[in-house]
PDB file of C-alpha atoms and ligand atoms in Angstrom:
ATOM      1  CA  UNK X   1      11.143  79.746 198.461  1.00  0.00           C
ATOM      2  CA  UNK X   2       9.477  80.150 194.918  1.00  0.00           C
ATOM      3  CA  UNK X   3      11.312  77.350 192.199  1.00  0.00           C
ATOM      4  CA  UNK X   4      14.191  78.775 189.839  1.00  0.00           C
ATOM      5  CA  UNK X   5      11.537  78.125 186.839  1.00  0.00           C
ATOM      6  CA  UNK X   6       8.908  80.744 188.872  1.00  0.00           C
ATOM      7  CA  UNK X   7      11.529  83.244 189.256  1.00  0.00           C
ATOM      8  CA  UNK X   8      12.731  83.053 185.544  1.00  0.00           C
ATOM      9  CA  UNK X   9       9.167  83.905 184.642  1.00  0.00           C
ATOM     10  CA  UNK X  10       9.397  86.937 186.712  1.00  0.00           C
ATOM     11  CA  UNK X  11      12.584  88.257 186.100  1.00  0.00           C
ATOM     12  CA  UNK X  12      11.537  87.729 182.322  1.00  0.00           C
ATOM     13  CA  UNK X  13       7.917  89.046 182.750  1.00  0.00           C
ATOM     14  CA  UNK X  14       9.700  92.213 184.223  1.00  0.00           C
ATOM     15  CA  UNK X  15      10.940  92.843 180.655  1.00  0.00           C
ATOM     16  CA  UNK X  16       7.426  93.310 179.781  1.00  0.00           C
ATOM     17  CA  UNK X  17       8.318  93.169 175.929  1.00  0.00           C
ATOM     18  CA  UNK X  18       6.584  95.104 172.993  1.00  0.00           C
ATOM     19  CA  UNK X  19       4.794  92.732 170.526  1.00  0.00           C
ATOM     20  CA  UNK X  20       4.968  92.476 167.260  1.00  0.00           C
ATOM     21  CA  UNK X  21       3.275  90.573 164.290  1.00  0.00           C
ATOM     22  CA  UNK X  22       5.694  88.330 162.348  1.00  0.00           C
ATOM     23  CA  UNK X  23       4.197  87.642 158.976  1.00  0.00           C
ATOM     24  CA  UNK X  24       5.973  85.472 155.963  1.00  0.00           C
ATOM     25  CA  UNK X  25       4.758  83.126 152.690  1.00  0.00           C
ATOM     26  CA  UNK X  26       6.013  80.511 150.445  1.00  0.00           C
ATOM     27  CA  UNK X  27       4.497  80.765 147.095  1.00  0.00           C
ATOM     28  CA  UNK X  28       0.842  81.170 147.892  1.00  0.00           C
ATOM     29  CA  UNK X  29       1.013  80.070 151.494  1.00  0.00           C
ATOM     30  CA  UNK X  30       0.681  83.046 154.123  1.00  0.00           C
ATOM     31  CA  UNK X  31       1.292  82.794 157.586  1.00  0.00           C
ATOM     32  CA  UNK X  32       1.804  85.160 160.715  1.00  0.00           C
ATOM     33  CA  UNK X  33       1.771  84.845 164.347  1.00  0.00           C
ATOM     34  CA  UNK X  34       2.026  86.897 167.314  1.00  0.00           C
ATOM     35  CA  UNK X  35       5.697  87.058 168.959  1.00  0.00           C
ATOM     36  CA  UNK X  36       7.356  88.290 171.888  1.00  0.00           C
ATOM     37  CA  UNK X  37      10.641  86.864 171.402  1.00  0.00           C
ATOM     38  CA  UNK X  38      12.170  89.475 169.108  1.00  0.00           C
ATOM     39  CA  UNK X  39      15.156  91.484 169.580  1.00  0.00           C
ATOM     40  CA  UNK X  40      17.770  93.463 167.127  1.00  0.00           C
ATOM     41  CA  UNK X  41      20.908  91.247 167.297  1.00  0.00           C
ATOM     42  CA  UNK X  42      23.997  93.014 165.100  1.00  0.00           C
ATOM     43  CA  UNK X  43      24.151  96.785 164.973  1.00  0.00           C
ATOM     44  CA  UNK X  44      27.088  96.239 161.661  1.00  0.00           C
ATOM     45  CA  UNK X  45      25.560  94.783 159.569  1.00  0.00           C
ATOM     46  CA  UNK X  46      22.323  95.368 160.842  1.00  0.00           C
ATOM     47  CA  UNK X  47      20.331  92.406 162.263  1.00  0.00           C
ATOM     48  CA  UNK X  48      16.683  91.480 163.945  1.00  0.00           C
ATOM     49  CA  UNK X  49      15.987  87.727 164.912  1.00  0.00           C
ATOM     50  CA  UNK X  50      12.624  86.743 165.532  1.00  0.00           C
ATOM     51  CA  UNK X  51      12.153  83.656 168.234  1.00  0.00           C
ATOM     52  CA  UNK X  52       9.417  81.253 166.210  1.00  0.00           C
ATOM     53  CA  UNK X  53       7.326  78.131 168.274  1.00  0.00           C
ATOM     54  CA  UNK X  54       7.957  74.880 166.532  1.00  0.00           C
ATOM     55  CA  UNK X  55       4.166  74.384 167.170  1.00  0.00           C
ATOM     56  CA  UNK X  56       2.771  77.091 165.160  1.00  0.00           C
ATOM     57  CA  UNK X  57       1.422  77.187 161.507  1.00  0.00           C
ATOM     58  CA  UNK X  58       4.018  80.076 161.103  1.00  0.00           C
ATOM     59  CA  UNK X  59       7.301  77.852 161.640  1.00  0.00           C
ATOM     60  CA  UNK X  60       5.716  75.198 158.766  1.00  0.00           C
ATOM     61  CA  UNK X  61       5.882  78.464 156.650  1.00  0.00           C
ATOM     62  CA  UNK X  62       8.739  79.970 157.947  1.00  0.00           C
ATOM     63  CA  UNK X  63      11.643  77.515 157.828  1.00  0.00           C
ATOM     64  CA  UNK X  64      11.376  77.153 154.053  1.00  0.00           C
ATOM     65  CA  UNK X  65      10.826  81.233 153.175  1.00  0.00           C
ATOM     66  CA  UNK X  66      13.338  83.616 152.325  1.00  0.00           C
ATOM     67  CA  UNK X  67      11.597  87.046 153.487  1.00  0.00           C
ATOM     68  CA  UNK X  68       9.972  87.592 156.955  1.00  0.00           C
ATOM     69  CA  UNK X  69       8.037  90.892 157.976  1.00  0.00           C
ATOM     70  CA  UNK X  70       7.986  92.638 161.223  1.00  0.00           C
ATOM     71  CA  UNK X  71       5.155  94.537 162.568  1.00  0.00           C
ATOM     72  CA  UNK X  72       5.669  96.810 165.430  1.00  0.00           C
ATOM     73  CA  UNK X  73       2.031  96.458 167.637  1.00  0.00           C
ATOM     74  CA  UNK X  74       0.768  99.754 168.790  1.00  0.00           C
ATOM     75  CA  UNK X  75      -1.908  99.950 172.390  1.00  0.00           C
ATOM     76  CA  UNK X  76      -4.553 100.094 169.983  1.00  0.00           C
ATOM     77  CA  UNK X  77      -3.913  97.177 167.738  1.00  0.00           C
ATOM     78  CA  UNK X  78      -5.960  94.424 170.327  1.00  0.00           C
ATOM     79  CA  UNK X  79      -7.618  92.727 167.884  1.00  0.00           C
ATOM     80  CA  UNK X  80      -4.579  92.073 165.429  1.00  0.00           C
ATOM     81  CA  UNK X  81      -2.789  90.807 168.631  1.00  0.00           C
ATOM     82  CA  UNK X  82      -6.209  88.454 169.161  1.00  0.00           C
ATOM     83  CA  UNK X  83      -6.333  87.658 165.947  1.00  0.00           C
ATOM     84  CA  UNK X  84      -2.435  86.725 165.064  1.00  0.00           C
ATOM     85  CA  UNK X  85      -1.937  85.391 168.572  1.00  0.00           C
ATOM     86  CA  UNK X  86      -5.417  83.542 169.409  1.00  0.00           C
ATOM     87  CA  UNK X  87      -6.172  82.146 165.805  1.00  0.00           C
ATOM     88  CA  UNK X  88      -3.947  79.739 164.333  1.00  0.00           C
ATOM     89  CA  UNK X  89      -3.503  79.131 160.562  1.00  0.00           C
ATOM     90  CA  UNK X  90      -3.540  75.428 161.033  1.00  0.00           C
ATOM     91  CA  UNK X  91      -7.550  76.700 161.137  1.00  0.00           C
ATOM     92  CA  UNK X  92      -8.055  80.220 160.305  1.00  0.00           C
ATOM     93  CA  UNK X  93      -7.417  81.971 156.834  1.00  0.00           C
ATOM     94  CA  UNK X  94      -6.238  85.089 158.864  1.00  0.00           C
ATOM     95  CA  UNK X  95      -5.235  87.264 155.656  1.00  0.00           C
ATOM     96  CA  UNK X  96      -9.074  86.825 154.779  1.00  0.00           C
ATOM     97  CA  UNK X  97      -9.728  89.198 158.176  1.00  0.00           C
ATOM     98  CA  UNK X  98      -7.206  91.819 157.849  1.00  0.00           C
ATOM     99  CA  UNK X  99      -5.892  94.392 155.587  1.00  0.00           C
ATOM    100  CA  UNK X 100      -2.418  93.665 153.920  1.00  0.00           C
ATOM    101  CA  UNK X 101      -0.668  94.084 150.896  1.00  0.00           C
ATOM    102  CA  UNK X 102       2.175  92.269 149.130  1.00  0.00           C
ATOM    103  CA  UNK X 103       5.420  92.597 150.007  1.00  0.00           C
ATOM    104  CA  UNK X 104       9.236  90.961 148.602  1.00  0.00           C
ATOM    105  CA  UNK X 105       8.612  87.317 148.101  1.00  0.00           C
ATOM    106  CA  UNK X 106       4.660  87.570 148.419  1.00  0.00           C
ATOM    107  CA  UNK X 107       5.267  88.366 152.325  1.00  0.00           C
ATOM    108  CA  UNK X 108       2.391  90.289 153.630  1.00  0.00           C
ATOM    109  CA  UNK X 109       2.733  93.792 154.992  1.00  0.00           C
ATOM    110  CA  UNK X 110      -0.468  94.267 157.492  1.00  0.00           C
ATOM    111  CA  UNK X 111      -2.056  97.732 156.188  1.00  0.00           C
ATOM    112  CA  UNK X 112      -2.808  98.732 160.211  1.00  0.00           C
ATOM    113  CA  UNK X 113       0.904  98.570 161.224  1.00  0.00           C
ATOM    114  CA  UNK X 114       3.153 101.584 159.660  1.00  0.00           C
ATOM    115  CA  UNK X 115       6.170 100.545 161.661  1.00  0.00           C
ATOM    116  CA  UNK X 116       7.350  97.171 159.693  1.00  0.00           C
ATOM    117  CA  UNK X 117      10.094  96.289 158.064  1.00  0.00           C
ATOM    118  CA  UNK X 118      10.654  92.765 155.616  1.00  0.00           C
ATOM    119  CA  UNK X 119      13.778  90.833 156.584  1.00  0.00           C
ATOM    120  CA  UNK X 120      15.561  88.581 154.415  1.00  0.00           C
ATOM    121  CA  UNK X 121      17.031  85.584 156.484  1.00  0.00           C
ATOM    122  CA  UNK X 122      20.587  85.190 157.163  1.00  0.00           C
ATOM    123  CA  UNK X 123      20.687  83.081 159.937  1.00  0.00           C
ATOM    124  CA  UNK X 124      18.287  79.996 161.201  1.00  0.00           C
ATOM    125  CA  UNK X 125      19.383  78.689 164.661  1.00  0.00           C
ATOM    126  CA  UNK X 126      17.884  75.179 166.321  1.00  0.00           C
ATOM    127  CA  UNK X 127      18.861  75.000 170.037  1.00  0.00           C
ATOM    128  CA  UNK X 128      16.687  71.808 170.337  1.00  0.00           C
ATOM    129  CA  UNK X 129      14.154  73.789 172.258  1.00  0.00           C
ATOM    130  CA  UNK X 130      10.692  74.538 171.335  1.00  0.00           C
ATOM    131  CA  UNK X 131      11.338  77.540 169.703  1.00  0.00           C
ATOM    132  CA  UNK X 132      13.862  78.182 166.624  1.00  0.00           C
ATOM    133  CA  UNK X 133      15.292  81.874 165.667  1.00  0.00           C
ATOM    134  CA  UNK X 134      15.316  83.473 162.343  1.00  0.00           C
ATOM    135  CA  UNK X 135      17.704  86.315 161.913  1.00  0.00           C
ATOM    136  CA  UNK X 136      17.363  88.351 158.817  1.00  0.00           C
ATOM    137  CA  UNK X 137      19.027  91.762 156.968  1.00  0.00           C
ATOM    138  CA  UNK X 138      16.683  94.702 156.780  1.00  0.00           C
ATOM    139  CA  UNK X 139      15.593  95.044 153.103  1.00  0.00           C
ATOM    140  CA  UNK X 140      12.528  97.222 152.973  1.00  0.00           C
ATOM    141  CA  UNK X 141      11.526  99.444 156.284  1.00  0.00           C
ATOM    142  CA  UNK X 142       8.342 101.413 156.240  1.00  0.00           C
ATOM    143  CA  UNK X 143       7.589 103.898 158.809  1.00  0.00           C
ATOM    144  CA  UNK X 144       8.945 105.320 161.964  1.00  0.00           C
ATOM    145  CA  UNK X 145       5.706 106.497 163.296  1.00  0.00           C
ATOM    146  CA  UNK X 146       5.826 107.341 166.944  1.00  0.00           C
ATOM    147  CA  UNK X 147       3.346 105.227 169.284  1.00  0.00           C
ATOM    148  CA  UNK X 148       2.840 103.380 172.610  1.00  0.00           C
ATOM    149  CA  UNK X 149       4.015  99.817 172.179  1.00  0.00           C
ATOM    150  CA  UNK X 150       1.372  97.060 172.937  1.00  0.00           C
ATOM    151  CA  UNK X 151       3.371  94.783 175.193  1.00  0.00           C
ATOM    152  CA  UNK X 152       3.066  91.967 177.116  1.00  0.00           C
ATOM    153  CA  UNK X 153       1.093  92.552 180.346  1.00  0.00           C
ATOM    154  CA  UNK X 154      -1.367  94.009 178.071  1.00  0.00           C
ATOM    155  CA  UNK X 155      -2.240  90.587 176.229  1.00  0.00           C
ATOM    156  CA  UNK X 156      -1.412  87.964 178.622  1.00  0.00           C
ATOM    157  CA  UNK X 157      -4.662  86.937 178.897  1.00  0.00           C
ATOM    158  CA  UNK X 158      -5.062  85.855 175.109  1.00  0.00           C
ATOM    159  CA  UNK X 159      -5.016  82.040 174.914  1.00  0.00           C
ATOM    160  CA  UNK X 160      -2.024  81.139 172.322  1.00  0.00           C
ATOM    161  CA  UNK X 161      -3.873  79.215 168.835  1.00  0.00           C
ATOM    162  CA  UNK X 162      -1.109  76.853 169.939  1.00  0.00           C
ATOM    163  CA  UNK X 163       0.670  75.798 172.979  1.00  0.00           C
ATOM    164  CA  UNK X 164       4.544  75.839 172.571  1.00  0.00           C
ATOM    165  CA  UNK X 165       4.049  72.513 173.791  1.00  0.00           C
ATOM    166  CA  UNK X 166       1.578  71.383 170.816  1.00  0.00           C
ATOM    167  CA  UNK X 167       4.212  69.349 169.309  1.00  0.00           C
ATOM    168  CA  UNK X 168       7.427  67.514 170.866  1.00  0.00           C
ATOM    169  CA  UNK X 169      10.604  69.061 171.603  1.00  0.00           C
ATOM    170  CA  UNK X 170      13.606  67.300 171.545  1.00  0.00           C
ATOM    171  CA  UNK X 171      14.279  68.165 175.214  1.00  0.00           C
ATOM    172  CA  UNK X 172      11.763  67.419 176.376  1.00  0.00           C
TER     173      UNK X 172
HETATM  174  C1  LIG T   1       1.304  86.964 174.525  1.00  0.00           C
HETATM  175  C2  LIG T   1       1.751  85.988 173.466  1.00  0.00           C
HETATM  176  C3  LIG T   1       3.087  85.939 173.078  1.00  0.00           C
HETATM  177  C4  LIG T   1       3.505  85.037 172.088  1.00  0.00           C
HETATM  178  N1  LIG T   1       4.827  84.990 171.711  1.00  0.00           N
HETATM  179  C5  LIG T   1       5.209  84.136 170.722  1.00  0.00           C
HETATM  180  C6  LIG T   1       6.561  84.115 170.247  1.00  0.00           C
HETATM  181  O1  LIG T   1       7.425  84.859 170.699  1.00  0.00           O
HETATM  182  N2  LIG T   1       6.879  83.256 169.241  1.00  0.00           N
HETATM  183  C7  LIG T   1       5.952  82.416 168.690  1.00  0.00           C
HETATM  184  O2  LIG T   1       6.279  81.667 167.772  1.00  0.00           O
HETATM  185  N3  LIG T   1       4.661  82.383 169.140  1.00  0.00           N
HETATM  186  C8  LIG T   1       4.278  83.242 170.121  1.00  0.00           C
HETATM  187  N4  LIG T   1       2.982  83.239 170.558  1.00  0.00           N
HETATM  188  C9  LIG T   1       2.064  82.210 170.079  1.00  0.00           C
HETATM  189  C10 LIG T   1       1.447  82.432 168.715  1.00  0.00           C
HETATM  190  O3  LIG T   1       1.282  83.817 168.431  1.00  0.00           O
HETATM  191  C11 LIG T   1       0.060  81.744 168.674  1.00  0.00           C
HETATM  192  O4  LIG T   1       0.155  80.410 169.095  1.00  0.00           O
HETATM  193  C12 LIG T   1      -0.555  81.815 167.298  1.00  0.00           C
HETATM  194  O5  LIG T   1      -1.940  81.555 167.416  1.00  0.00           O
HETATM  195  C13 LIG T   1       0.073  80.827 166.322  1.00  0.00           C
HETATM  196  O6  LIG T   1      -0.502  81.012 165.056  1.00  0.00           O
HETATM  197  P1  LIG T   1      -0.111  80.060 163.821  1.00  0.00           P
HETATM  198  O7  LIG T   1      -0.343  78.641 164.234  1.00  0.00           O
HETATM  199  O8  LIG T   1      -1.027  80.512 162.719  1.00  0.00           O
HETATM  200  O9  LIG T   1       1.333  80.313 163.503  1.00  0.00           O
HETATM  201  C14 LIG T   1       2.556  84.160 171.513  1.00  0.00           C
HETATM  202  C15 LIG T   1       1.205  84.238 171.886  1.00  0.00           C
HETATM  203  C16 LIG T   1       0.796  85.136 172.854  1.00  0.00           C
HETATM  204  C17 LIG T   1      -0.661  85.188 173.219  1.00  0.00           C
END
């Protein structure tokens, strides 16, 4: 009989989510990760939360910035997944190797992705786990383009820039 933690992994690897790039900035500090944990969460008023590691450059950015951006990963966008997922910016300038532009409060908007849209947080939620959730309002949405999702089973095999377990949780 496989262990209840083995059979949440499969009944959640089932999902097989999309992924998507979550980008934000504080003054001149950029950061961005890869992230699976995303969802809409309010249809009125409308809502997305993003799921960020405590471990990763991006939350040292994110809990103090106001906008966050979204960007919806199409089949063909491997090496932004690589790059945002397998680099981390604790050692990697990754807005030196990709194409962006500037977006509401300096957040960058990755060139490559034409389904994005910038958030502006309205909710921060710490559950004590290793990973904390930023809900935002849609301010600016670009796109709508049709395309194949990248998701999960596609990029398993990248090795994370940093392990959710990196740094401590307070459960654990
Ligand atoms: C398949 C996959 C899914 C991931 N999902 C998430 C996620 O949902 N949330 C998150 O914060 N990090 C997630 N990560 C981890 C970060 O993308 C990764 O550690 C990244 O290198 C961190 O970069 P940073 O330190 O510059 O923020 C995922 C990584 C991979 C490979």
């Amino acid at each position: 009989v496989s262990q209840l933690g083995d059979r949440f992994d499969a009944v959640v690897g089932s999902l097989d989510p999309s992924m998507v790039v979550v980008t934000t900035a504080v003054n001149d500090v950029r950061s961005g990760c890869l992230v699976g944990f995303h969802s809409q969460c309010s249809i009125s008023p409308k809502r997305y939360a993003v799921w960020i590691s405590k471990a990763n450059h991006t939350y040292t950015v994110a809990v103090h910035a106001e906008y966050l951006a979204l960007h919806v990963l199409a089949e063909a966008d491997g090496d932004l997944a690589a790059l945002f997922g397998s680099a981390t910016g604790d050692e990697v300038d990754k807005f030196a190797l990709c194409e962006w532009t500037e977006g509401p409060g300096g957040v960058p908007l990755l060139d490559g992705c034409p389904n994005w849209m910038v958030l502006r947080r309205t909710g921060y939620f710490d559950e004590g786990s290793d990973h904390v959730c930023v809900a935002g309002e849609p301010v600016d949405v670009g796109g709508g383009a049709t395309l194949q999702p990248l998701r999960l089973s596609a990029v398993s095999g990248l090795t994370p820039g940093h392990e959710a377990t990196d740094r401590p949780s307070a459960m654990s």
